[in-house]
Amino acid sequence: MTDIPAAANGVAASLRARINTDQPHTARIWNYWLGGKDNYEVDREAGDRIRQLHPGIGEYARADRLFLGRAVRHLAGEVGIRQFLDIGTGLPTADNTHEVAQRVAPESRIVYVDNDPLVLAHARALLTSTPEGRTDYLDEDLRNVDAIVEHASRTLDFSRPVALILLGVVIFIGDDEDPYGLVRQLTDRLPSGSHLVLSHTITSPSMPDVDEAVRFWNEHGTPKLTQRTPAEVVRFFDGLRLLEPGLVSCSRWRPEPADGPEPAEVAMFGGVARKD
């Protein structure tokens, strides 16, 4: 993004050219399920069809968002993390990472990374910062670890603890692309005291409608996603120390009183782990 009007117009035109409105896209459908307006008819139709196949899918989006808020508040408040690298952030909505972190610690610094042109088109207007802190955004793919770290280091100090946030993004890395290696490359760049926050759609015999919804998505939407079992998801935390309660349904990661006595389980599991 740039403050030069002519260049800004060129960037905007380039972003618009990259937005495919003929095929449903996961970031826009997620936005639709969260009640946002940054989506198209094709996304709403696909979102409604998926909801027919799996009526609880909208709860995933809400549970994942609440998990993000609880995890960031914990890391900024109790742990004292002041730097956040949020990869695959999705479309801006209420309580983005920087808003949650900077409410706790206004000096927090946040770098968002996403390669969806619609996300980037909204980033300039919506991802602001407190005067004490700083927020930046990067058009990059999770697979390009070197580029992410190089650009993020302009805002973040990688000699100090960083919270790496990967919510619902490694599901788009196929098993043939070494997803575990990619996550390890990122955590290897972080110093001791850093944390990984990760969520992932799971597959389970107790939730067959989830598998049906995923099959529909992979036939009609983009990008394609890979489901994994809880045992496969927990491998992303290898070498790190999982905080209590471990890898669980996002709705059940340290629920707050307003969430009720026992929040319903969803097929989006998440966890937070520390690098010692």
Short mmCIF file of the C-alpha atoms (twelve columns), coordinates in Angstrom:
data_MODEL
# 
_entry.id   MODEL 
# 
loop_
_atom_site.group_PDB 
_atom_site.id 
_atom_site.type_symbol 
_atom_site.label_atom_id 
_atom_site.label_alt_id 
_atom_site.label_comp_id 
_atom_site.label_asym_id 
_atom_site.label_seq_id 
_atom_site.Cartn_x 
_atom_site.Cartn_y 
_atom_site.Cartn_z 
_atom_site.pdbx_PDB_model_num 
ATOM 1   C CA . MET A 1   0.000   0.000   0.000   1 
ATOM 2   C CA . THR A 2   1.153   3.531   -0.657  1 
ATOM 3   C CA . ASP A 3   0.200   7.142   0.068   1 
ATOM 4   C CA . ILE A 4   0.958   8.290   -3.506  1 
ATOM 5   C CA . PRO A 5   -2.469  8.758   -5.202  1 
ATOM 6   C CA . ALA A 6   -1.460  7.547   -8.672  1 
ATOM 7   C CA . ALA A 7   0.336   4.544   -7.262  1 
ATOM 8   C CA . ALA A 8   -2.552  3.824   -4.893  1 
ATOM 9   C CA . ASN A 9   -4.976  3.811   -7.819  1 
ATOM 10  C CA . GLY A 10  -2.717  1.377   -9.635  1 
ATOM 11  C CA . VAL A 11  -2.567  -0.923  -6.609  1 
ATOM 12  C CA . ALA A 12  -6.355  -0.813  -6.252  1 
ATOM 13  C CA . ALA A 13  -6.833  -1.673  -9.916  1 
ATOM 14  C CA . SER A 14  -4.375  -4.555  -9.605  1 
ATOM 15  C CA . LEU A 15  -6.209  -5.918  -6.560  1 
ATOM 16  C CA . ARG A 16  -9.597  -5.687  -8.286  1 
ATOM 17  C CA . ALA A 17  -8.214  -7.613  -11.259 1 
ATOM 18  C CA . ARG A 18  -7.188  -10.450 -8.913  1 
ATOM 19  C CA . ILE A 19  -10.613 -10.819 -7.287  1 
ATOM 20  C CA . ASN A 20  -12.579 -13.694 -8.820  1 
ATOM 21  C CA . THR A 21  -16.289 -13.094 -8.265  1 
ATOM 22  C CA . ASP A 22  -17.347 -16.145 -10.287 1 
ATOM 23  C CA . GLN A 23  -16.117 -18.741 -7.779  1 
ATOM 24  C CA . PRO A 24  -16.796 -18.884 -4.020  1 
ATOM 25  C CA . HIS A 25  -13.816 -18.079 -1.830  1 
ATOM 26  C CA . THR A 26  -13.248 -19.231 1.727   1 
ATOM 27  C CA . ALA A 27  -12.358 -15.794 3.188   1 
ATOM 28  C CA . ARG A 28  -15.543 -14.273 1.809   1 
ATOM 29  C CA . ILE A 29  -17.724 -17.191 2.952   1 
ATOM 30  C CA . TRP A 30  -16.181 -16.952 6.434   1 
ATOM 31  C CA . ASN A 31  -17.021 -13.244 6.383   1 
ATOM 32  C CA . TYR A 32  -20.611 -14.103 5.399   1 
ATOM 33  C CA . TRP A 33  -20.979 -16.582 8.253   1 
ATOM 34  C CA . LEU A 34  -19.699 -13.929 10.674  1 
ATOM 35  C CA . GLY A 35  -22.359 -11.493 9.469   1 
ATOM 36  C CA . GLY A 36  -20.027 -9.354  7.360   1 
ATOM 37  C CA . LYS A 37  -20.756 -7.630  4.059   1 
ATOM 38  C CA . ASP A 38  -17.507 -8.280  2.186   1 
ATOM 39  C CA . ASN A 39  -18.812 -11.160 0.089   1 
ATOM 40  C CA . TYR A 40  -20.630 -11.850 -3.172  1 
ATOM 41  C CA . GLU A 41  -23.748 -13.745 -4.158  1 
ATOM 42  C CA . VAL A 42  -21.672 -16.745 -5.223  1 
ATOM 43  C CA . ASP A 43  -20.159 -16.850 -1.712  1 
ATOM 44  C CA . ARG A 44  -23.537 -16.589 0.008   1 
ATOM 45  C CA . GLU A 45  -24.973 -19.363 -2.147  1 
ATOM 46  C CA . ALA A 46  -22.043 -21.667 -1.368  1 
ATOM 47  C CA . GLY A 47  -22.172 -20.699 2.318   1 
ATOM 48  C CA . ASP A 48  -25.873 -21.542 2.501   1 
ATOM 49  C CA . ARG A 49  -25.316 -24.848 0.724   1 
ATOM 50  C CA . ILE A 50  -22.539 -25.798 3.136   1 
ATOM 51  C CA . ARG A 51  -24.775 -24.805 6.041   1 
ATOM 52  C CA . GLN A 52  -27.458 -27.152 4.695   1 
ATOM 53  C CA . LEU A 53  -24.947 -29.999 4.647   1 
ATOM 54  C CA . HIS A 54  -23.613 -29.082 8.080   1 
ATOM 55  C CA . PRO A 55  -25.981 -26.780 10.007  1 
ATOM 56  C CA . GLY A 56  -23.420 -26.023 12.713  1 
ATOM 57  C CA . ILE A 57  -20.810 -24.571 10.350  1 
ATOM 58  C CA . GLY A 58  -21.602 -20.994 11.324  1 
ATOM 59  C CA . GLU A 59  -20.652 -21.856 14.901  1 
ATOM 60  C CA . TYR A 60  -17.128 -22.728 13.686  1 
ATOM 61  C CA . ALA A 61  -16.564 -19.193 12.492  1 
ATOM 62  C CA . ARG A 62  -17.815 -17.700 15.740  1 
ATOM 63  C CA . ALA A 63  -15.930 -20.210 17.911  1 
ATOM 64  C CA . ASP A 64  -12.706 -19.578 15.995  1 
ATOM 65  C CA . ARG A 65  -13.115 -15.820 16.397  1 
ATOM 66  C CA . LEU A 66  -13.780 -16.095 20.130  1 
ATOM 67  C CA . PHE A 67  -10.760 -18.407 20.451  1 
ATOM 68  C CA . LEU A 68  -8.611  -15.747 18.777  1 
ATOM 69  C CA . GLY A 69  -9.785  -13.121 21.253  1 
ATOM 70  C CA . ARG A 70  -9.212  -15.303 24.314  1 
ATOM 71  C CA . ALA A 71  -5.771  -16.419 23.115  1 
ATOM 72  C CA . VAL A 72  -4.594  -12.899 22.266  1 
ATOM 73  C CA . ARG A 73  -5.895  -11.477 25.551  1 
ATOM 74  C CA . HIS A 74  -4.056  -14.211 27.443  1 
ATOM 75  C CA . LEU A 75  -0.800  -13.665 25.567  1 
ATOM 76  C CA . ALA A 76  -0.915  -9.868  25.767  1 
ATOM 77  C CA . GLY A 77  -2.183  -9.775  29.345  1 
ATOM 78  C CA . GLU A 78  -0.853  -12.702 31.360  1 
ATOM 79  C CA . VAL A 79  2.192   -13.592 29.258  1 
ATOM 80  C CA . GLY A 80  3.212   -10.066 28.273  1 
ATOM 81  C CA . ILE A 81  3.625   -10.649 24.528  1 
ATOM 82  C CA . ARG A 82  3.816   -7.377  22.610  1 
ATOM 83  C CA . GLN A 83  4.384   -8.677  19.068  1 
ATOM 84  C CA . PHE A 84  1.947   -10.657 16.903  1 
ATOM 85  C CA . LEU A 85  2.440   -12.196 13.454  1 
ATOM 86  C CA . ASP A 86  -1.000  -13.123 12.119  1 
ATOM 87  C CA . ILE A 87  -0.753  -15.188 8.921   1 
ATOM 88  C CA . GLY A 88  -3.930  -15.875 6.962   1 
ATOM 89  C CA . THR A 89  -5.802  -13.192 8.845   1 
ATOM 90  C CA . GLY A 90  -8.869  -13.207 6.586   1 
ATOM 91  C CA . LEU A 91  -11.187 -10.288 6.005   1 
ATOM 92  C CA . PRO A 92  -11.127 -7.649  8.752   1 
ATOM 93  C CA . THR A 93  -14.073 -7.826  11.121  1 
ATOM 94  C CA . ALA A 94  -14.781 -6.968  14.759  1 
ATOM 95  C CA . ASP A 95  -12.046 -7.680  17.304  1 
ATOM 96  C CA . ASN A 96  -9.131  -8.166  14.947  1 
ATOM 97  C CA . THR A 97  -5.838  -9.219  16.502  1 
ATOM 98  C CA . HIS A 98  -4.481  -5.674  16.794  1 
ATOM 99  C CA . GLU A 99  -7.682  -4.393  18.407  1 
ATOM 100 C CA . VAL A 100 -7.656  -7.114  21.057  1 
ATOM 101 C CA . ALA A 101 -3.921  -6.844  21.750  1 
ATOM 102 C CA . GLN A 102 -3.805  -3.046  21.834  1 
ATOM 103 C CA . ARG A 103 -6.749  -2.835  24.223  1 
ATOM 104 C CA . VAL A 104 -4.585  -4.777  26.655  1 
ATOM 105 C CA . ALA A 105 -1.254  -3.198  25.701  1 
ATOM 106 C CA . PRO A 106 -1.453  -0.147  23.403  1 
ATOM 107 C CA . GLU A 107 2.217   -0.492  22.459  1 
ATOM 108 C CA . SER A 108 1.632   -3.886  20.796  1 
ATOM 109 C CA . ARG A 109 2.890   -4.394  17.253  1 
ATOM 110 C CA . ILE A 110 1.029   -6.561  14.774  1 
ATOM 111 C CA . VAL A 111 1.867   -7.738  11.259  1 
ATOM 112 C CA . TYR A 112 -0.928  -9.275  9.202   1 
ATOM 113 C CA . VAL A 113 -0.132  -11.580 6.289   1 
ATOM 114 C CA . ASP A 114 -2.597  -12.673 3.625   1 
ATOM 115 C CA . ASN A 115 -2.560  -13.202 -0.129  1 
ATOM 116 C CA . ASP A 116 -6.267  -12.688 -0.763  1 
ATOM 117 C CA . PRO A 117 -6.720  -9.516  -2.835  1 
ATOM 118 C CA . LEU A 118 -10.050 -8.688  -1.173  1 
ATOM 119 C CA . VAL A 119 -8.410  -8.826  2.257   1 
ATOM 120 C CA . LEU A 120 -5.665  -6.500  1.086   1 
ATOM 121 C CA . ALA A 121 -8.150  -4.131  -0.518  1 
ATOM 122 C CA . HIS A 122 -9.729  -3.589  2.914   1 
ATOM 123 C CA . ALA A 123 -6.551  -3.678  4.987   1 
ATOM 124 C CA . ARG A 124 -5.600  -0.028  4.535   1 
ATOM 125 C CA . ALA A 125 -8.947  1.260   5.766   1 
ATOM 126 C CA . LEU A 126 -9.615  -1.193  8.574   1 
ATOM 127 C CA . LEU A 127 -6.278  -2.272  10.073  1 
ATOM 128 C CA . THR A 128 -5.285  0.808   12.028  1 
ATOM 129 C CA . SER A 129 -3.164  1.178   15.165  1 
ATOM 130 C CA . THR A 130 -2.850  3.033   18.427  1 
ATOM 131 C CA . PRO A 131 -0.249  5.850   18.455  1 
ATOM 132 C CA . GLU A 132 1.916   3.790   20.821  1 
ATOM 133 C CA . GLY A 133 1.845   0.626   18.700  1 
ATOM 134 C CA . ARG A 134 2.107   -0.270  15.058  1 
ATOM 135 C CA . THR A 135 0.166   -2.377  12.565  1 
ATOM 136 C CA . ASP A 136 1.397   -3.523  9.168   1 
ATOM 137 C CA . TYR A 137 0.124   -5.876  6.463   1 
ATOM 138 C CA . LEU A 138 1.879   -7.980  3.891   1 
ATOM 139 C CA . ASP A 139 0.672   -9.540  0.639   1 
ATOM 140 C CA . GLU A 140 2.346   -12.931 0.916   1 
ATOM 141 C CA . ASP A 141 1.716   -16.670 1.008   1 
ATOM 142 C CA . LEU A 142 2.297   -18.856 4.066   1 
ATOM 143 C CA . ARG A 143 4.605   -21.019 1.964   1 
ATOM 144 C CA . ASN A 144 7.090   -18.150 1.512   1 
ATOM 145 C CA . VAL A 145 8.595   -18.193 4.983   1 
ATOM 146 C CA . ASP A 146 11.743  -16.223 4.136   1 
ATOM 147 C CA . ALA A 147 9.783   -13.376 2.545   1 
ATOM 148 C CA . ILE A 148 7.347   -13.219 5.474   1 
ATOM 149 C CA . VAL A 149 10.090  -13.020 8.090   1 
ATOM 150 C CA . GLU A 150 12.112  -10.505 6.061   1 
ATOM 151 C CA . HIS A 151 9.199   -8.110  5.646   1 
ATOM 152 C CA . ALA A 152 7.761   -8.653  9.137   1 
ATOM 153 C CA . SER A 153 11.144  -7.815  10.676  1 
ATOM 154 C CA . ARG A 154 10.610  -4.211  9.576   1 
ATOM 155 C CA . THR A 155 7.901   -3.996  12.249  1 
ATOM 156 C CA . LEU A 156 8.691   -6.840  14.649  1 
ATOM 157 C CA . ASP A 157 11.878  -7.506  16.600  1 
ATOM 158 C CA . PHE A 158 12.590  -11.218 16.139  1 
ATOM 159 C CA . SER A 159 15.031  -11.195 19.045  1 
ATOM 160 C CA . ARG A 160 12.022  -10.752 21.354  1 
ATOM 161 C CA . PRO A 161 9.009   -13.087 21.838  1 
ATOM 162 C CA . VAL A 162 6.428   -13.144 19.054  1 
ATOM 163 C CA . ALA A 163 2.972   -14.721 18.991  1 
ATOM 164 C CA . LEU A 164 2.575   -16.563 15.676  1 
ATOM 165 C CA . ILE A 165 -1.116  -16.869 14.769  1 
ATOM 166 C CA . LEU A 166 -2.223  -19.476 12.213  1 
ATOM 167 C CA . LEU A 167 -5.992  -19.693 12.451  1 
ATOM 168 C CA . GLY A 168 -7.658  -21.884 9.849   1 
ATOM 169 C CA . VAL A 169 -4.815  -21.434 7.361   1 
ATOM 170 C CA . VAL A 170 -2.713  -24.610 7.376   1 
ATOM 171 C CA . ILE A 171 -5.841  -26.461 6.233   1 
ATOM 172 C CA . PHE A 172 -5.004  -25.014 2.808   1 
ATOM 173 C CA . ILE A 173 -1.546  -26.626 2.780   1 
ATOM 174 C CA . GLY A 174 -1.783  -30.131 1.345   1 
ATOM 175 C CA . ASP A 175 0.077   -33.071 2.822   1 
ATOM 176 C CA . ASP A 176 2.334   -33.103 -0.258  1 
ATOM 177 C CA . GLU A 177 3.524   -29.561 0.592   1 
ATOM 178 C CA . ASP A 178 5.043   -30.444 3.981   1 
ATOM 179 C CA . PRO A 179 2.669   -28.417 6.192   1 
ATOM 180 C CA . TYR A 180 4.440   -29.490 9.380   1 
ATOM 181 C CA . GLY A 181 7.771   -28.386 7.955   1 
ATOM 182 C CA . LEU A 182 6.368   -24.979 7.054   1 
ATOM 183 C CA . VAL A 183 5.086   -24.383 10.569  1 
ATOM 184 C CA . ARG A 184 8.386   -25.585 11.998  1 
ATOM 185 C CA . GLN A 185 10.310  -23.199 9.721   1 
ATOM 186 C CA . LEU A 186 8.289   -20.330 11.148  1 
ATOM 187 C CA . THR A 187 8.606   -21.343 14.795  1 
ATOM 188 C CA . ASP A 188 12.339  -21.968 14.321  1 
ATOM 189 C CA . ARG A 189 12.703  -18.272 13.464  1 
ATOM 190 C CA . LEU A 190 11.121  -17.235 16.763  1 
ATOM 191 C CA . PRO A 191 13.027  -16.799 20.036  1 
ATOM 192 C CA . SER A 192 12.339  -18.510 23.335  1 
ATOM 193 C CA . GLY A 193 9.178   -17.240 24.973  1 
ATOM 194 C CA . SER A 194 7.311   -17.026 21.676  1 
ATOM 195 C CA . HIS A 195 3.957   -18.767 21.237  1 
ATOM 196 C CA . LEU A 196 2.065   -20.522 18.449  1 
ATOM 197 C CA . VAL A 197 -1.718  -20.077 18.207  1 
ATOM 198 C CA . LEU A 198 -3.202  -22.505 15.680  1 
ATOM 199 C CA . SER A 199 -6.655  -23.736 14.713  1 
ATOM 200 C CA . HIS A 200 -7.655  -26.378 12.186  1 
ATOM 201 C CA . THR A 201 -10.808 -28.057 10.907  1 
ATOM 202 C CA . ILE A 202 -10.832 -31.687 12.002  1 
ATOM 203 C CA . THR A 203 -12.293 -34.870 10.635  1 
ATOM 204 C CA . SER A 204 -13.945 -37.257 13.075  1 
ATOM 205 C CA . PRO A 205 -16.261 -40.292 12.794  1 
ATOM 206 C CA . SER A 206 -18.631 -38.465 15.147  1 
ATOM 207 C CA . MET A 207 -19.045 -35.592 12.657  1 
ATOM 208 C CA . PRO A 208 -19.728 -37.139 9.228   1 
ATOM 209 C CA . ASP A 209 -21.606 -34.056 8.014   1 
ATOM 210 C CA . VAL A 210 -18.355 -32.090 8.284   1 
ATOM 211 C CA . ASP A 211 -16.723 -34.410 5.761   1 
ATOM 212 C CA . GLU A 212 -19.671 -33.974 3.398   1 
ATOM 213 C CA . ALA A 213 -19.422 -30.186 3.638   1 
ATOM 214 C CA . VAL A 214 -15.683 -30.328 2.933   1 
ATOM 215 C CA . ARG A 215 -16.252 -32.528 -0.117  1 
ATOM 216 C CA . PHE A 216 -18.745 -29.981 -1.450  1 
ATOM 217 C CA . TRP A 217 -16.302 -27.154 -0.831  1 
ATOM 218 C CA . ASN A 218 -13.403 -28.880 -2.571  1 
ATOM 219 C CA . GLU A 219 -15.602 -29.513 -5.616  1 
ATOM 220 C CA . HIS A 220 -16.868 -25.935 -5.913  1 
ATOM 221 C CA . GLY A 221 -14.718 -23.492 -3.936  1 
ATOM 222 C CA . THR A 222 -11.195 -22.149 -3.658  1 
ATOM 223 C CA . PRO A 223 -8.692  -22.728 -2.216  1 
ATOM 224 C CA . LYS A 224 -9.033  -26.461 -1.577  1 
ATOM 225 C CA . LEU A 225 -8.663  -27.623 2.000   1 
ATOM 226 C CA . THR A 226 -7.248  -30.662 3.781   1 
ATOM 227 C CA . GLN A 227 -8.942  -32.068 6.854   1 
ATOM 228 C CA . ARG A 228 -6.874  -33.711 9.567   1 
ATOM 229 C CA . THR A 229 -7.627  -35.731 12.679  1 
ATOM 230 C CA . PRO A 230 -6.954  -34.209 16.116  1 
ATOM 231 C CA . ALA A 231 -3.876  -36.440 16.376  1 
ATOM 232 C CA . GLU A 232 -2.586  -35.036 13.097  1 
ATOM 233 C CA . VAL A 233 -3.334  -31.448 14.106  1 
ATOM 234 C CA . VAL A 234 -1.517  -31.733 17.435  1 
ATOM 235 C CA . ARG A 235 1.663   -32.583 15.489  1 
ATOM 236 C CA . PHE A 236 1.888   -28.928 14.457  1 
ATOM 237 C CA . PHE A 237 2.863   -28.212 18.063  1 
ATOM 238 C CA . ASP A 238 5.742   -30.739 18.162  1 
ATOM 239 C CA . GLY A 239 8.726   -29.295 20.012  1 
ATOM 240 C CA . LEU A 240 6.550   -26.736 21.788  1 
ATOM 241 C CA . ARG A 241 4.836   -26.850 25.184  1 
ATOM 242 C CA . LEU A 242 1.049   -26.884 24.817  1 
ATOM 243 C CA . LEU A 243 -0.752  -24.728 27.341  1 
ATOM 244 C CA . GLU A 244 -3.762  -26.117 29.181  1 
ATOM 245 C CA . PRO A 245 -6.240  -27.425 28.116  1 
ATOM 246 C CA . GLY A 246 -4.200  -28.620 25.119  1 
ATOM 247 C CA . LEU A 247 -5.689  -29.044 21.644  1 
ATOM 248 C CA . VAL A 248 -9.469  -28.852 22.029  1 
ATOM 249 C CA . SER A 249 -12.567 -27.558 20.291  1 
ATOM 250 C CA . CYS A 250 -12.035 -23.803 19.868  1 
ATOM 251 C CA . SER A 251 -15.229 -23.241 21.829  1 
ATOM 252 C CA . ARG A 252 -13.701 -25.059 24.809  1 
ATOM 253 C CA . TRP A 253 -10.295 -23.360 24.946  1 
ATOM 254 C CA . ARG A 254 -10.500 -21.505 28.254  1 
ATOM 255 C CA . PRO A 255 -14.172 -20.546 27.869  1 
ATOM 256 C CA . GLU A 256 -15.350 -17.473 29.707  1 
ATOM 257 C CA . PRO A 257 -18.444 -17.224 31.945  1 
ATOM 258 C CA . ALA A 258 -20.527 -15.698 29.160  1 
ATOM 259 C CA . ASP A 259 -19.926 -18.827 27.057  1 
ATOM 260 C CA . GLY A 260 -22.080 -20.954 29.373  1 
ATOM 261 C CA . PRO A 261 -21.237 -23.963 31.561  1 
ATOM 262 C CA . GLU A 262 -20.106 -26.250 28.709  1 
ATOM 263 C CA . PRO A 263 -19.900 -24.740 25.213  1 
ATOM 264 C CA . ALA A 264 -20.867 -27.084 22.376  1 
ATOM 265 C CA . GLU A 265 -17.988 -28.824 20.635  1 
ATOM 266 C CA . VAL A 266 -17.237 -27.746 17.078  1 
ATOM 267 C CA . ALA A 267 -15.025 -29.392 14.471  1 
ATOM 268 C CA . MET A 268 -12.584 -26.468 14.582  1 
ATOM 269 C CA . PHE A 269 -9.891  -27.373 17.098  1 
ATOM 270 C CA . GLY A 270 -7.277  -24.994 18.455  1 
ATOM 271 C CA . GLY A 271 -4.389  -24.723 20.842  1 
ATOM 272 C CA . VAL A 272 -1.705  -22.381 22.151  1 
ATOM 273 C CA . ALA A 273 1.857   -23.510 22.769  1 
ATOM 274 C CA . ARG A 274 5.034   -21.905 24.118  1 
ATOM 275 C CA . LYS A 275 8.529   -22.189 22.693  1 
ATOM 276 C CA . ASP A 276 10.840  -22.705 25.678  1 
# 
